[in-house]
Short mmCIF file of C-alpha atoms in Angstrom, two decimals:
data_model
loop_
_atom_site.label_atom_id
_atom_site.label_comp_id
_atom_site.label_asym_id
_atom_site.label_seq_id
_atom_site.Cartn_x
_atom_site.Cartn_y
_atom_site.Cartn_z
CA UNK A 1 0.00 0.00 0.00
CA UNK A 2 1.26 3.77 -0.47
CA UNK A 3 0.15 6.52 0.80
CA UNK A 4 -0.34 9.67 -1.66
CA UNK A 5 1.23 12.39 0.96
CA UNK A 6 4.13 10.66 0.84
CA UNK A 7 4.56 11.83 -3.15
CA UNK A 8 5.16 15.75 -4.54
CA UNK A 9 1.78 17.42 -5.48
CA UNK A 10 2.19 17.35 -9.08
CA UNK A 11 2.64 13.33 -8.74
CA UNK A 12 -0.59 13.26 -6.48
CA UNK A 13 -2.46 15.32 -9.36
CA UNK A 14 -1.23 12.60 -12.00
CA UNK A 15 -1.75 9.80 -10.03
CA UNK A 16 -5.13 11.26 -8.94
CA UNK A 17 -5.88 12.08 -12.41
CA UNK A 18 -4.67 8.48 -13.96
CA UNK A 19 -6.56 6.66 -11.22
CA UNK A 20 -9.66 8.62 -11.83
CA UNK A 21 -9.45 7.61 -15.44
CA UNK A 22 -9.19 3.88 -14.10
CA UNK A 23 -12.04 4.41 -11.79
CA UNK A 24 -14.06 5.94 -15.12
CA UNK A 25 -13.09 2.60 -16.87
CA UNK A 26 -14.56 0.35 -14.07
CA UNK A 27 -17.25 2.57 -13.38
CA UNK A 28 -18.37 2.14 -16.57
CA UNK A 29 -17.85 -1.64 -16.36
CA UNK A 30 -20.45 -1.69 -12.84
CA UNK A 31 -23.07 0.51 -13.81
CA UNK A 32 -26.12 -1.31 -14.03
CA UNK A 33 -25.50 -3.56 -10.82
CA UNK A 34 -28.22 -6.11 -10.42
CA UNK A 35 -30.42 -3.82 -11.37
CA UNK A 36 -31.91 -5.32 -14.42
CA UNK A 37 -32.94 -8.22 -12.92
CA UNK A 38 -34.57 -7.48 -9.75
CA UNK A 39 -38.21 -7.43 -9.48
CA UNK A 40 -39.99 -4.31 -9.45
CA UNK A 41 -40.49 -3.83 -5.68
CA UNK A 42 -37.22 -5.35 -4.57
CA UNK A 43 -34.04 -3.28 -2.85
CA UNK A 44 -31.79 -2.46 -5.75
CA UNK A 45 -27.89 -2.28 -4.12
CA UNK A 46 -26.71 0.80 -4.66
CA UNK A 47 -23.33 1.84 -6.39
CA UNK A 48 -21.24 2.42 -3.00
CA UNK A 49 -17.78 2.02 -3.81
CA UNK A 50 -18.18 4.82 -6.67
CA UNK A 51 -19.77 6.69 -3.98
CA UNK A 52 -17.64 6.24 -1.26
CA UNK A 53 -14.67 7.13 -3.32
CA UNK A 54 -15.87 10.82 -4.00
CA UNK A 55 -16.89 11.37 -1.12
CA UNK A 56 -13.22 10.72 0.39
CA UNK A 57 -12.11 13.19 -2.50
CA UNK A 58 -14.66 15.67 -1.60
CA UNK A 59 -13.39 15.97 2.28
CA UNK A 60 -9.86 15.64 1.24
CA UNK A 61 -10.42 18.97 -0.84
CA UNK A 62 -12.49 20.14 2.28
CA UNK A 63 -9.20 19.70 4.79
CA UNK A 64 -7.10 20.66 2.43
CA UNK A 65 -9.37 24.12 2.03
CA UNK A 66 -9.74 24.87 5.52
CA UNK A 67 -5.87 23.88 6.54
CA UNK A 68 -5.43 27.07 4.28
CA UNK A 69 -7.98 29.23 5.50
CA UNK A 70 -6.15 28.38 8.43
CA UNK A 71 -2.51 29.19 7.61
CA UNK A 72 -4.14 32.48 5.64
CA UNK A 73 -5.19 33.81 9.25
CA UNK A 74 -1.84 33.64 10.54
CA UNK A 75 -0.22 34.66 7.38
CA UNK A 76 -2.74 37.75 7.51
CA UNK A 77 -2.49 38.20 11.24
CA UNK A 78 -0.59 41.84 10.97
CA UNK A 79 -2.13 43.29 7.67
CA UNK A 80 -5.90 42.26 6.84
CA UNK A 81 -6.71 39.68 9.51
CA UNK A 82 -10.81 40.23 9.39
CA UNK A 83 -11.60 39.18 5.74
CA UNK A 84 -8.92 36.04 6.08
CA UNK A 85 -11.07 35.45 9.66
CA UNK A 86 -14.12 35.25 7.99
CA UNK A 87 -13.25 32.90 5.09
CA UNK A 88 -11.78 30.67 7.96
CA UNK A 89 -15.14 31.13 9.51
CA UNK A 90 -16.82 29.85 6.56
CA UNK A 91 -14.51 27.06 6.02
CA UNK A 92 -15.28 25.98 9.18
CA UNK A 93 -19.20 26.13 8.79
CA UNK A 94 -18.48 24.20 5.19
CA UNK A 95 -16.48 21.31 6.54
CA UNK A 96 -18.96 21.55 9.41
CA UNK A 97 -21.64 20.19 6.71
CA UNK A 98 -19.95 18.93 4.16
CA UNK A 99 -18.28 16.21 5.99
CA UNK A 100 -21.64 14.58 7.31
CA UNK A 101 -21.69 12.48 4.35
CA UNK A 102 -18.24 10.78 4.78
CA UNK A 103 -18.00 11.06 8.93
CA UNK A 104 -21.75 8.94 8.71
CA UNK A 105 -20.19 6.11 6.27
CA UNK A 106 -17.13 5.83 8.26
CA UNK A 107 -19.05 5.62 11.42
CA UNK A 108 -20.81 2.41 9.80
CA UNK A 109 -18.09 1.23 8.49
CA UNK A 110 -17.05 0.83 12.62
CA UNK A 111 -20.56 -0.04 13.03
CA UNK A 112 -21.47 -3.05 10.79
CA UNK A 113 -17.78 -4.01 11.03
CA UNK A 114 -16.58 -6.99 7.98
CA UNK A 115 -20.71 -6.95 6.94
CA UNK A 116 -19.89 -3.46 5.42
CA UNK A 117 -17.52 -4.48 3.19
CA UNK A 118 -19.78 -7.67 2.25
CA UNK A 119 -21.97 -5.50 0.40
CA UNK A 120 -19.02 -4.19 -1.30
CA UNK A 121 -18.05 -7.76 -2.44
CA UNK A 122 -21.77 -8.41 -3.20
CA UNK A 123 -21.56 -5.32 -5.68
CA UNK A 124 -18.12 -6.44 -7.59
CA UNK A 125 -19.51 -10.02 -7.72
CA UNK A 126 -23.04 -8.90 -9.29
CA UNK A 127 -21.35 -6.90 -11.75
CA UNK A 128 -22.70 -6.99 -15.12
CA UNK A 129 -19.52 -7.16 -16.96
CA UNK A 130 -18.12 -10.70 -16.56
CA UNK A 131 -14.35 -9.74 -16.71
CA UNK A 132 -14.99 -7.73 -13.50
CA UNK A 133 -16.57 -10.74 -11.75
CA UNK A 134 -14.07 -12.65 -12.79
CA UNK A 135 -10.96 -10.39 -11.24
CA UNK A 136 -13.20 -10.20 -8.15
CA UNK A 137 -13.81 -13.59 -7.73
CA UNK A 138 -9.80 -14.03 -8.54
CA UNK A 139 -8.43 -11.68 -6.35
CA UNK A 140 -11.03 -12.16 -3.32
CA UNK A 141 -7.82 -12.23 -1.26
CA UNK A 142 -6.20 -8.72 -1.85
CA UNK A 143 -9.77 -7.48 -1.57
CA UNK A 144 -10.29 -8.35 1.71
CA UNK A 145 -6.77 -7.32 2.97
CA UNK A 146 -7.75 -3.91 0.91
CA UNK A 147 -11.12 -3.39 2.68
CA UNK A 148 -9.19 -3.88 5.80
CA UNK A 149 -6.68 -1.58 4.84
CA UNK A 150 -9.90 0.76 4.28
CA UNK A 151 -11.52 0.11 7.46
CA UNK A 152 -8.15 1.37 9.16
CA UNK A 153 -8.13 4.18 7.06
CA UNK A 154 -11.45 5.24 8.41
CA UNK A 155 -10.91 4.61 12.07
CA UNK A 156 -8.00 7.44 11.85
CA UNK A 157 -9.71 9.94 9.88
CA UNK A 158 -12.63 9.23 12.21
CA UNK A 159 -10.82 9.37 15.24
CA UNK A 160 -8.88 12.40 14.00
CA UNK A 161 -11.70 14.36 12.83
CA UNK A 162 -13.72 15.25 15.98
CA UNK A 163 -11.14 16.43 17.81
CA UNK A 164 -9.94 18.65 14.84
CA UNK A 165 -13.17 20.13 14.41
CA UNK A 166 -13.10 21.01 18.01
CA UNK A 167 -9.71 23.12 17.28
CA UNK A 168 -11.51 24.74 14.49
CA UNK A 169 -14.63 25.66 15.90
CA UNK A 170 -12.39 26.87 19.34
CA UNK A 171 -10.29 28.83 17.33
CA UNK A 172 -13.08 30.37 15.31
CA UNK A 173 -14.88 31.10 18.59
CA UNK A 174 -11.71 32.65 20.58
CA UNK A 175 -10.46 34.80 17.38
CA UNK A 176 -14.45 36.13 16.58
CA UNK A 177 -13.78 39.33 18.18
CA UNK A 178 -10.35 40.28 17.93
CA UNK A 179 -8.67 38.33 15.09
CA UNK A 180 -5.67 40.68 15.83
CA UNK A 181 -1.70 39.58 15.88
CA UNK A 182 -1.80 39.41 19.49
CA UNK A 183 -4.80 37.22 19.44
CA UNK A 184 -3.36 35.23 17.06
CA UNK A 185 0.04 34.99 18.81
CA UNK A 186 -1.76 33.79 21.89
CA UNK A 187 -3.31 30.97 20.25
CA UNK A 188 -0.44 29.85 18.08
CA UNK A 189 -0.52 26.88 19.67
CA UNK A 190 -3.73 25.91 19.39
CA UNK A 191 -3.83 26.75 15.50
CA UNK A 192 -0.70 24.35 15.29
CA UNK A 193 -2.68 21.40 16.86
CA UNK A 194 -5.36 21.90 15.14
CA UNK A 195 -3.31 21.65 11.40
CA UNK A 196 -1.74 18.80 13.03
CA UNK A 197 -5.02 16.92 13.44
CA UNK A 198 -5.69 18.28 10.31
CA UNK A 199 -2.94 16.39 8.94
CA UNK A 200 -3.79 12.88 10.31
CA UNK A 201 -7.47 13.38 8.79
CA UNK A 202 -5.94 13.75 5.43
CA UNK A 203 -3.69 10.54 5.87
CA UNK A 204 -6.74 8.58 6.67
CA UNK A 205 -8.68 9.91 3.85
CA UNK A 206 -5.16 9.47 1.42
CA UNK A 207 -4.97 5.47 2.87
CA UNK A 208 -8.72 5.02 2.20
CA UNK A 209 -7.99 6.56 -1.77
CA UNK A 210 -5.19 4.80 -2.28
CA UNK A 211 -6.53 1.38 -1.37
CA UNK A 212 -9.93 2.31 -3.26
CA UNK A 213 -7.26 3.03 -6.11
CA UNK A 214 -5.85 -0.25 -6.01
CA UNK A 215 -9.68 -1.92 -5.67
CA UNK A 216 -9.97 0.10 -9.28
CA UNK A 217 -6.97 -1.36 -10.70
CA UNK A 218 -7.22 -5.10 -9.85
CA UNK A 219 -10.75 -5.38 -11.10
CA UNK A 220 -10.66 -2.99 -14.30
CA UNK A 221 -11.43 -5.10 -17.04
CA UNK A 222 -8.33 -5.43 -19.36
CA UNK A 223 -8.18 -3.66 -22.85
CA UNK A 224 -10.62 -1.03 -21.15
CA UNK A 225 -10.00 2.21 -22.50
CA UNK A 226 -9.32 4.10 -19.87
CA UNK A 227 -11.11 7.09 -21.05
CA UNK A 228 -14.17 5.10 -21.60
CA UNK B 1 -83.60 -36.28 43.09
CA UNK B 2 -82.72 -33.50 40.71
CA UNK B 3 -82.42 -31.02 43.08
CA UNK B 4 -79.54 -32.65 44.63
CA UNK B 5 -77.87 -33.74 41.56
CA UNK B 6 -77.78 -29.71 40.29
CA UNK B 7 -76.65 -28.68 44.06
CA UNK B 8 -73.99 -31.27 43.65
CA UNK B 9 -72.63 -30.04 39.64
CA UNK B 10 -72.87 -26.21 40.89
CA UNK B 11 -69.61 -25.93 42.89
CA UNK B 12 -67.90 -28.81 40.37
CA UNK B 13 -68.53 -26.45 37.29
CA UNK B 14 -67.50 -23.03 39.74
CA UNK B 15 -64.06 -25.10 40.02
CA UNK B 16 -63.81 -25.92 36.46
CA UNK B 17 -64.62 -22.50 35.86
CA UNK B 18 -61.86 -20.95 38.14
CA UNK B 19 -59.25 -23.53 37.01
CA UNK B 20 -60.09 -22.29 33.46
CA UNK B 21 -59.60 -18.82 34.33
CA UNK B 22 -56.47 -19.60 36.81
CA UNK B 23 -54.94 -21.86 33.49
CA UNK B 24 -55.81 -19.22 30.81
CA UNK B 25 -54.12 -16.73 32.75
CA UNK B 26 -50.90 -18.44 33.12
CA UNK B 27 -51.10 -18.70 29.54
CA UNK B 28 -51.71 -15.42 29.20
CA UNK B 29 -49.11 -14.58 31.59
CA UNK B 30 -46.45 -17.28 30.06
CA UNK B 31 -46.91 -15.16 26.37
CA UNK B 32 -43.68 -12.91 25.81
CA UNK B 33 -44.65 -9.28 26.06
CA UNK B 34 -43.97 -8.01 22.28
CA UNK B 35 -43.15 -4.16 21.40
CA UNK B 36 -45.48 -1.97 19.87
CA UNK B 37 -44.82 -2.31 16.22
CA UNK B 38 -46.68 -0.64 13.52
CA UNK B 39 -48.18 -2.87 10.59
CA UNK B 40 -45.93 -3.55 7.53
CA UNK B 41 -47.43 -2.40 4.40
CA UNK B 42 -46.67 -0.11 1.62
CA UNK B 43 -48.85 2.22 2.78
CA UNK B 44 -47.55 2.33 6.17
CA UNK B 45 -44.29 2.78 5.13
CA UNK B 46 -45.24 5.56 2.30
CA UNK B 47 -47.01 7.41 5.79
CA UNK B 48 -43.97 7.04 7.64
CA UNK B 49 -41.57 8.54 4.80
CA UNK B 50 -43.66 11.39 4.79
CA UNK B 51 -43.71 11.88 8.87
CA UNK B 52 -39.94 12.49 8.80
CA UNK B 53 -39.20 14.28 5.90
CA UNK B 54 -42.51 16.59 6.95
CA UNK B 55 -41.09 16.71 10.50
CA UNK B 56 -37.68 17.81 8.63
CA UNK B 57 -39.43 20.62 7.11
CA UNK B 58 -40.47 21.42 10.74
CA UNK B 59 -36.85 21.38 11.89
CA UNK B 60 -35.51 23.74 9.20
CA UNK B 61 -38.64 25.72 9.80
CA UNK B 62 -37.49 25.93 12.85
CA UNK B 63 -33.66 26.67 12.21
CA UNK B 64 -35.36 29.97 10.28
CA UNK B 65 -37.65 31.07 12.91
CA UNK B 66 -36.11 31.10 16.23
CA UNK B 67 -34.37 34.11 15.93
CA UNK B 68 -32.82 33.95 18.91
CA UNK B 69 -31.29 31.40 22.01
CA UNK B 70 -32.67 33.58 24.42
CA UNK B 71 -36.10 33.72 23.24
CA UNK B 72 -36.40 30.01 23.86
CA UNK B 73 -34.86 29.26 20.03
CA UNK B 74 -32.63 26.25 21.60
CA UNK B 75 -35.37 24.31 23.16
CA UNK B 76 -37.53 24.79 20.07
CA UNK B 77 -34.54 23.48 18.23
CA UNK B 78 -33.85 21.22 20.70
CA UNK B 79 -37.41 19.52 20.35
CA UNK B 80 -37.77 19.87 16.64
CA UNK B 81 -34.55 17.72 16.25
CA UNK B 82 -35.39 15.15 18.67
CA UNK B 83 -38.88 14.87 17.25
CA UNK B 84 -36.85 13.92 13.60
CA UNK B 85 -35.31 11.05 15.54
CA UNK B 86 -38.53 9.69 17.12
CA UNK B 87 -40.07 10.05 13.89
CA UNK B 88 -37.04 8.25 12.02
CA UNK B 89 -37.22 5.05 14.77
CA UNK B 90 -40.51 4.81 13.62
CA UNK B 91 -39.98 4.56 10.21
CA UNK B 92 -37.20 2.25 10.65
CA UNK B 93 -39.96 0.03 12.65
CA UNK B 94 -42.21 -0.56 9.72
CA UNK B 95 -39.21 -1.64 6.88
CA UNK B 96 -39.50 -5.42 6.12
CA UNK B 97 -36.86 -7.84 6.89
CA UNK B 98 -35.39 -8.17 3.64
CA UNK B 99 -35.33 -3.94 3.82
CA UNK B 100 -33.18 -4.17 7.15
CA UNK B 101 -30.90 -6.43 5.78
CA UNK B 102 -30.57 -4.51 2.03
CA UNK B 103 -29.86 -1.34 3.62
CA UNK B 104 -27.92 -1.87 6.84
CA UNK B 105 -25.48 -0.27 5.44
CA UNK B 106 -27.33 2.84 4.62
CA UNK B 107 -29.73 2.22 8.09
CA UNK B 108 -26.46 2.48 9.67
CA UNK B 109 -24.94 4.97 8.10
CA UNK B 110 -28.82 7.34 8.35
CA UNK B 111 -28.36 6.58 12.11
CA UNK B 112 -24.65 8.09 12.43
CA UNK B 113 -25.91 10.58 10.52
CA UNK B 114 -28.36 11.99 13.31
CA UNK B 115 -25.77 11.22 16.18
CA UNK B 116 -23.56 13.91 13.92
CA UNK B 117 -25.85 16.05 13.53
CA UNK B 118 -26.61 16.06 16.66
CA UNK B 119 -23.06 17.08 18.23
CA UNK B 120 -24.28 20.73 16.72
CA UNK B 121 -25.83 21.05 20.14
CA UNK B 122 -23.10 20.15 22.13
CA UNK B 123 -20.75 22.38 19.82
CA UNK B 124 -23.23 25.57 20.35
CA UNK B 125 -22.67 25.22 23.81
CA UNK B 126 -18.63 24.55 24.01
CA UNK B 127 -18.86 27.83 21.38
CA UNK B 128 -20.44 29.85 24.21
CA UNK B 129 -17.95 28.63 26.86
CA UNK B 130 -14.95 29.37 24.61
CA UNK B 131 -16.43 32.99 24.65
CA UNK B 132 -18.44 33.07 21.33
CA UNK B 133 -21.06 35.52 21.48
CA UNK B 134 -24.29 33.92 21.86
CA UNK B 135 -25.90 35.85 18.64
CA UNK B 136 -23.03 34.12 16.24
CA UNK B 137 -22.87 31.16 18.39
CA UNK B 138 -26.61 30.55 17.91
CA UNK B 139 -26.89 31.68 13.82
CA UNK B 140 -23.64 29.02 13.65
CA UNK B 141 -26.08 26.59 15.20
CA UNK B 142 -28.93 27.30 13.14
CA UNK B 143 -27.20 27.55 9.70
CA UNK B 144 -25.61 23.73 10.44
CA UNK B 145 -28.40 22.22 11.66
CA UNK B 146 -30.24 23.51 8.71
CA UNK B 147 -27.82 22.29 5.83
CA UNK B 148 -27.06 19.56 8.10
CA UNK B 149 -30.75 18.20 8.07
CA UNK B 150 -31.14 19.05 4.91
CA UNK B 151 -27.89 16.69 3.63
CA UNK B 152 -29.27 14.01 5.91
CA UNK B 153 -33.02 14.22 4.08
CA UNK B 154 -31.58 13.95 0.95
CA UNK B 155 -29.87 10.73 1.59
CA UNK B 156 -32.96 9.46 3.63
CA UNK B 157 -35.22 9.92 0.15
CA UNK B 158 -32.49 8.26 -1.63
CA UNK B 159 -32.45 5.06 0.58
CA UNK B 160 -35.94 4.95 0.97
CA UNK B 161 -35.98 4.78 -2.98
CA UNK B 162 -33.15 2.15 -3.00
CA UNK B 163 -34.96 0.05 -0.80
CA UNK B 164 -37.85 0.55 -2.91
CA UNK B 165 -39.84 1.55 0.95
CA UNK B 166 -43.98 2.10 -0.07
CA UNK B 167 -43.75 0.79 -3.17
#
């Protein structure tokens, strides 16, 4: 397994971008999941891993968004600190929301334990396209030891991501009247745990893409286009 | 000759009656005591769809109206939100079995979702203490709950049309 922060940005943008175009490939090869079969009135599964996987990329680009707000407070603190508190502010009240999604399917991932990632296997092995079912049915091994790669991945951008919210929301709360260099000074500390906890959200969220990157690659059917 | 033959059945049929009675309570007492549970049927669970995501609507009615925390906004808040979660365990009551077991993944993940929402509260609060002003603390409050709720409906509708619930 590797982890993306370990690489320089403009490999994580290729790699992002290469993977994504992989993803695009199998995508294309699950769509339609069981659904032509079942009967009108029965559960249709729905397309999690597809899901799941953007809405890791979505709070990654959340962090990474408010880790800057962040550092543009204290890189602001002695010339315009009130319009760089309020876009902190905001970034705050946006990660506030738009991490719901994520926090919720990590917190059942802990919750339903192995019988989340089931329905995952379900999914691969109902695909329509047989080469996918094949690959999943070969390589039912390295899935499991990726879902459990994933499941750890979520426990520490779970376990991170309270307490880092609590940072934010403290800091946002302390520098509301008086975002001033003094203030700012004062709290210095507290800014740098906060982009520390930060920091360990984003490697669970980068452990969770990368093994949902390496899901992608062992079951994309070979010969696939990748810009299909 | 009668007479005496009636005199004699009367108490024998009283005993037979109260052993009846004493046995059929036992029985009655013996049964397990089941939970309330509301019928399964489509249109049960089309009623109960529409009692939460109304009952949503009332929430971010809510988030709009009370203006302010010291007008009695939080408790309104409080209620409205809490009322969304009785609401939801009712819903959840009338999916079939093969519904629970579909979408225990998304039950799961709808039930995280309120617990999350629900630190908002507990955030408002820990706002105030760290010296927030109670005007910003409680628009913060409002505005997240709102969005929040909002997020958390639109995933509700979508499971509820995975798991094909009313139909």
């Amino acid at each position: 397994m590797t982890t993306n922060s370990t690489l320089p940005p403009g490999a994580r943008r290729a790699r992002r971008r290469l993977s994504g175009l992989a993803l695009a490939a199998l995508g294309a090869a699950l769509i339609g999941c069981a659904s032509p079969q079942t009967a009108r009135n029965e559960p249709t599964p729905r397309e999690d891993f597809l899901e799941s996987r953007h809405l890791v990329v979505l709070a990654m680009s959340r962090v990474d968004a408010t880790l800057r707000a962040l550092d543009e407070v204290a890189a602001q603190a002695n010339a315009r600190p009130r319009p760089a508190y309020e876009a902190f502010a905001k970034a705050v009240q946006r990660i506030e929301v738009d991490s719901i999604r994520v926090r919720q399917r990590t917190q059942a991932m802990r919750a339903r334990g192995d019988a989340y990632f089931d329905h995952w296997q379900n999914y691969f092995a109902s695909a329509p396209n047989q080469q996918v079912r094949r690959r999943a049915e070969e390589h039912k091994a390295e899935l499991k030891q990726s879902f459990e790669a994933i499941q750890q991945g979520a426990q520490q951008a779970r376990d991170a991501f309270r307490p880092f919210l609590t940072d934010l929301q403290k800091l946002r709360a302390v520098l509301e009247s008086d975002p001033s260099l003094a203030r700012i000074d004062a709290h210095k500390r507290l800014m740098l745990a906060a982009k520390d906890k930060g920091r360990q959200v984003q490697q669970g969220l980068d452990r969770i893409l990368a093994e949902m990157n390496t899901i992608t690659a062992l079951l994309k059917p070979t010969g696939a286009p990748l810009n299909q | 000759m009668k007479s005496i033959a009636s005199k004699l059945a009367q108490p024998a049929g009283l005993g037979l009656l109260a052993a009846l009675i004493l046995l059929s309570a036992g029985l009655v007492r013996a049964q397990p005591v089941w939970p309330f549970t509301p019928p399964t049927s489509p249109m049960a669970q089309r009623n109960s769809v529409n009692v939460v995501i109304n009952q949503v609507k009332w929430l971010q009615n809510a988030t709009r109206t009370s203006a302010s925390f010291a007008g009695g906004g939080y408790g309104l808040l409080m209620q409205q939100f809490q009322a969304v979660r009785d609401q939801y365990a009712g819903f959840k009551s009338t999916l079939t079995p093969q519904q629970l077991t579909v979408g225990a993944d998304q039950i799961a993940e709808l039930d995280a979702g309120l617990d999350i929402i629900q630190e908002a509260f507990a955030d408002f609060q820990t706002a105030m203490a760290n010296g927030q002003s109670s005007v910003t603390a409680f628009a913060n409050l409002r505005r997240v709950l709102n969005q929040a709720i909002g997020v958390w409906a639109q995933e509700f509708k979508r499971t509820c049309n995975q798991l094909r619930v009313g139909w």
